[in-house]
Amino acid sequence: MADRKYNMVSIIRKKREGNSLTKEEIQYLIQSYTSDQIPDYQMSAFLMASFLNGLNSDEAASLTHSMLHSGIIVDLSHVSGKKVDKHSTGGVGDKLSLILAPIVASCGVPVPMISGRGLGHSGGTLDKLESIPGFTVDITLDRYKEIIKKHNLVLAGQTEEIAPADKRLYALRDVTATVESIPLIAGSIMSKKLAEGIDALVLDVKFGSGAFMKNIEDAKELAQTLVSIGEQFGKETIAYLTNMNQPLGHAIGNWLEVKESIDCLKGNGPDDVMEITHLLAGTMIYLGAKAGSIAEGIEMSREAIENGSAFQKWIDIVEEHGGDIRVIKNPDQYPKVKFRVDVPSPGSGMITKMDTYAMGMISLELGAGRRSKEDDIDPQAGIMLHKKIGELVERDETFATLYTNKEESIDDAVQNLQAAIELADKMQNPLKSITHRVDKEGIHEYQ
Ligand code: URA
C-alpha cells in the first residue's frame, strides 16, 4: 500500500517549483514506483521536473540509496581482499573492461564486474563478451559468487535482484528524453555498482563527441557527483576524465574489439588504449591494497601483461563462462564476415577531427548495435580505423575498413565515414587522452 503521508502530485509540484525533496519523499517515490503504485505518467513528470530543476547532492545520494535498496546488495564476504570494480560512462571502441579486468584479477584484486549492453552509439561490455561463441553472461547469483571466488573475477549482466528500480527508471528515461541529467545518471550508475558488493570503485568519465557528456565541464560535474556519492556510501572512489573525441584504439564493433583486446593482453595494444588501461588498472590495484601507490599499481599492471598472467586469466575466465577459447588463442579461426570494404580518404592532409558519435552510429547501422531493445546484434560487424587523429592520409588511401553482413548498409556507411573525418594541414592542439583525476580531495589536472 502506498504511504498515505505522501502525495505524488505534491512531490511533483515541489520539484517543479525547484524545491528540495526529503530523503523520505524520495524513498516513497522509488518504493512506490517499483511496486507499481505510481503510474509511469506521474514518474515521467517527476523525472522531467528533476531534469529541468536538478537534484542537489543530498537528493542524489537519497535517490541512489533508495534505488540501491530496491534490490539486494551482493554479499561477497566469502572472497578475501578488497573488491574493486571500474565503470565507464560509455564510449565508442571502449574495450577497456575486457583488458583491465583480467589484469587486475591476476594481480590479486577481486573484480566483481556487472556490465551493461550497448546503448545507442556506444558499445556495451556484455555484447562484446557474447560475441565470443558460447560465452554466457546470464548467470545466477550463486554462480556469480562461485566464479569470483575461484578466479578473483566474474563478468556478468545485471540480474533482477540488482537495483530493479534502475532497470524500470532507465527504460522510462529512455523514452521521456530524461537520460542526460547528471544526478539521474549518477544515481543510476552508483545504485548498480554499490549493489555488486564492492569496497572501492574506479570511474572512467568520458567527454567529447563520442560520450554522453559532450563538454568537459559537464563531465567534471558528473565525476564529482559520482565520487561524492561513492564516498558517502563509504567506498573509496576515484574518477578520471578521458577523451572521447576519437574512438579508443582502432576497432569499433563487438568481435573486432574482443580481437583488439586480445592483442592488448598479449602486449601489442595501441598506445591510447594501453595508457588508459594501465592507469585505471593501476588505480584499481592500489585501491585493492595490492600496491602502495597508483604508480606502483601501474607498474604491476604492465608486468601482468609482460609476464602473460593477465592473458592466462582472460583464457581462464572465458572458459569458466562457457566461451570457446580456441578463438581466443587463435582469433583467425573466428567465422569470416561476408563483406569487408576499404574506405578511401576523401582528401589529403592530417586527420584533425573525428565525429566519434557518427562513427558509433555507422557501426550500429552495419549491425554492431541496436536501434531498439529487441534488435539482434551482429558480432562480426564494425569498423577498423587504420588512421587516427594526428596522422597523415593521401587522397584515396584506405583510412578505415567496414565489416558487415548487410550489403545494403555499405554505401551509406562509406559516405558517412568519409564525412566523419576532418582533414587540415596541421593540428592546432593535440588530443590529450586523460585530462583530470577526481577524488575526495577535489579535481586535479592529470599530467
Ligand atoms: N549508464 C547508466 O547506467 N545509467 C545512465 O543513466 C547513463 C549511463
PDB file of C-alpha atoms in Angstrom, residues 350-353 389-391 424-431:
ATOM      1  CA  MET A 350      46.277  15.392 -41.484  1.00  0.00           C
ATOM      2  CA  ILE A 351      43.205  13.991 -39.720  1.00  0.00           C
ATOM      3  CA  THR A 352      42.408  16.713 -37.188  1.00  0.00           C
ATOM      4  CA  LYS A 353      38.909  15.768 -36.065  1.00  0.00           C
ATOM      5  CA  ILE A 389      43.758  11.920 -35.264  1.00  0.00           C
ATOM      6  CA  GLY A 390      47.181  13.451 -35.937  1.00  0.00           C
ATOM      7  CA  GLU A 391      48.034  11.006 -38.746  1.00  0.00           C
ATOM      8  CA  ALA A 424      43.721  20.036 -42.475  1.00  0.00           C
ATOM      9  CA  ASP A 425      47.380  20.972 -42.916  1.00  0.00           C
ATOM     10  CA  LYS A 426      48.184  20.526 -39.250  1.00  0.00           C
ATOM     11  CA  MET A 427      46.636  20.144 -35.797  1.00  0.00           C
ATOM     12  CA  GLN A 428      46.077  23.172 -33.589  1.00  0.00           C
ATOM     13  CA  ASN A 429      46.003  21.319 -30.263  1.00  0.00           C
ATOM     14  CA  PRO A 430      46.986  17.657 -29.893  1.00  0.00           C
ATOM     15  CA  LEU A 431      44.410  15.486 -28.089  1.00  0.00           C
TER      16      LEU A 431
END
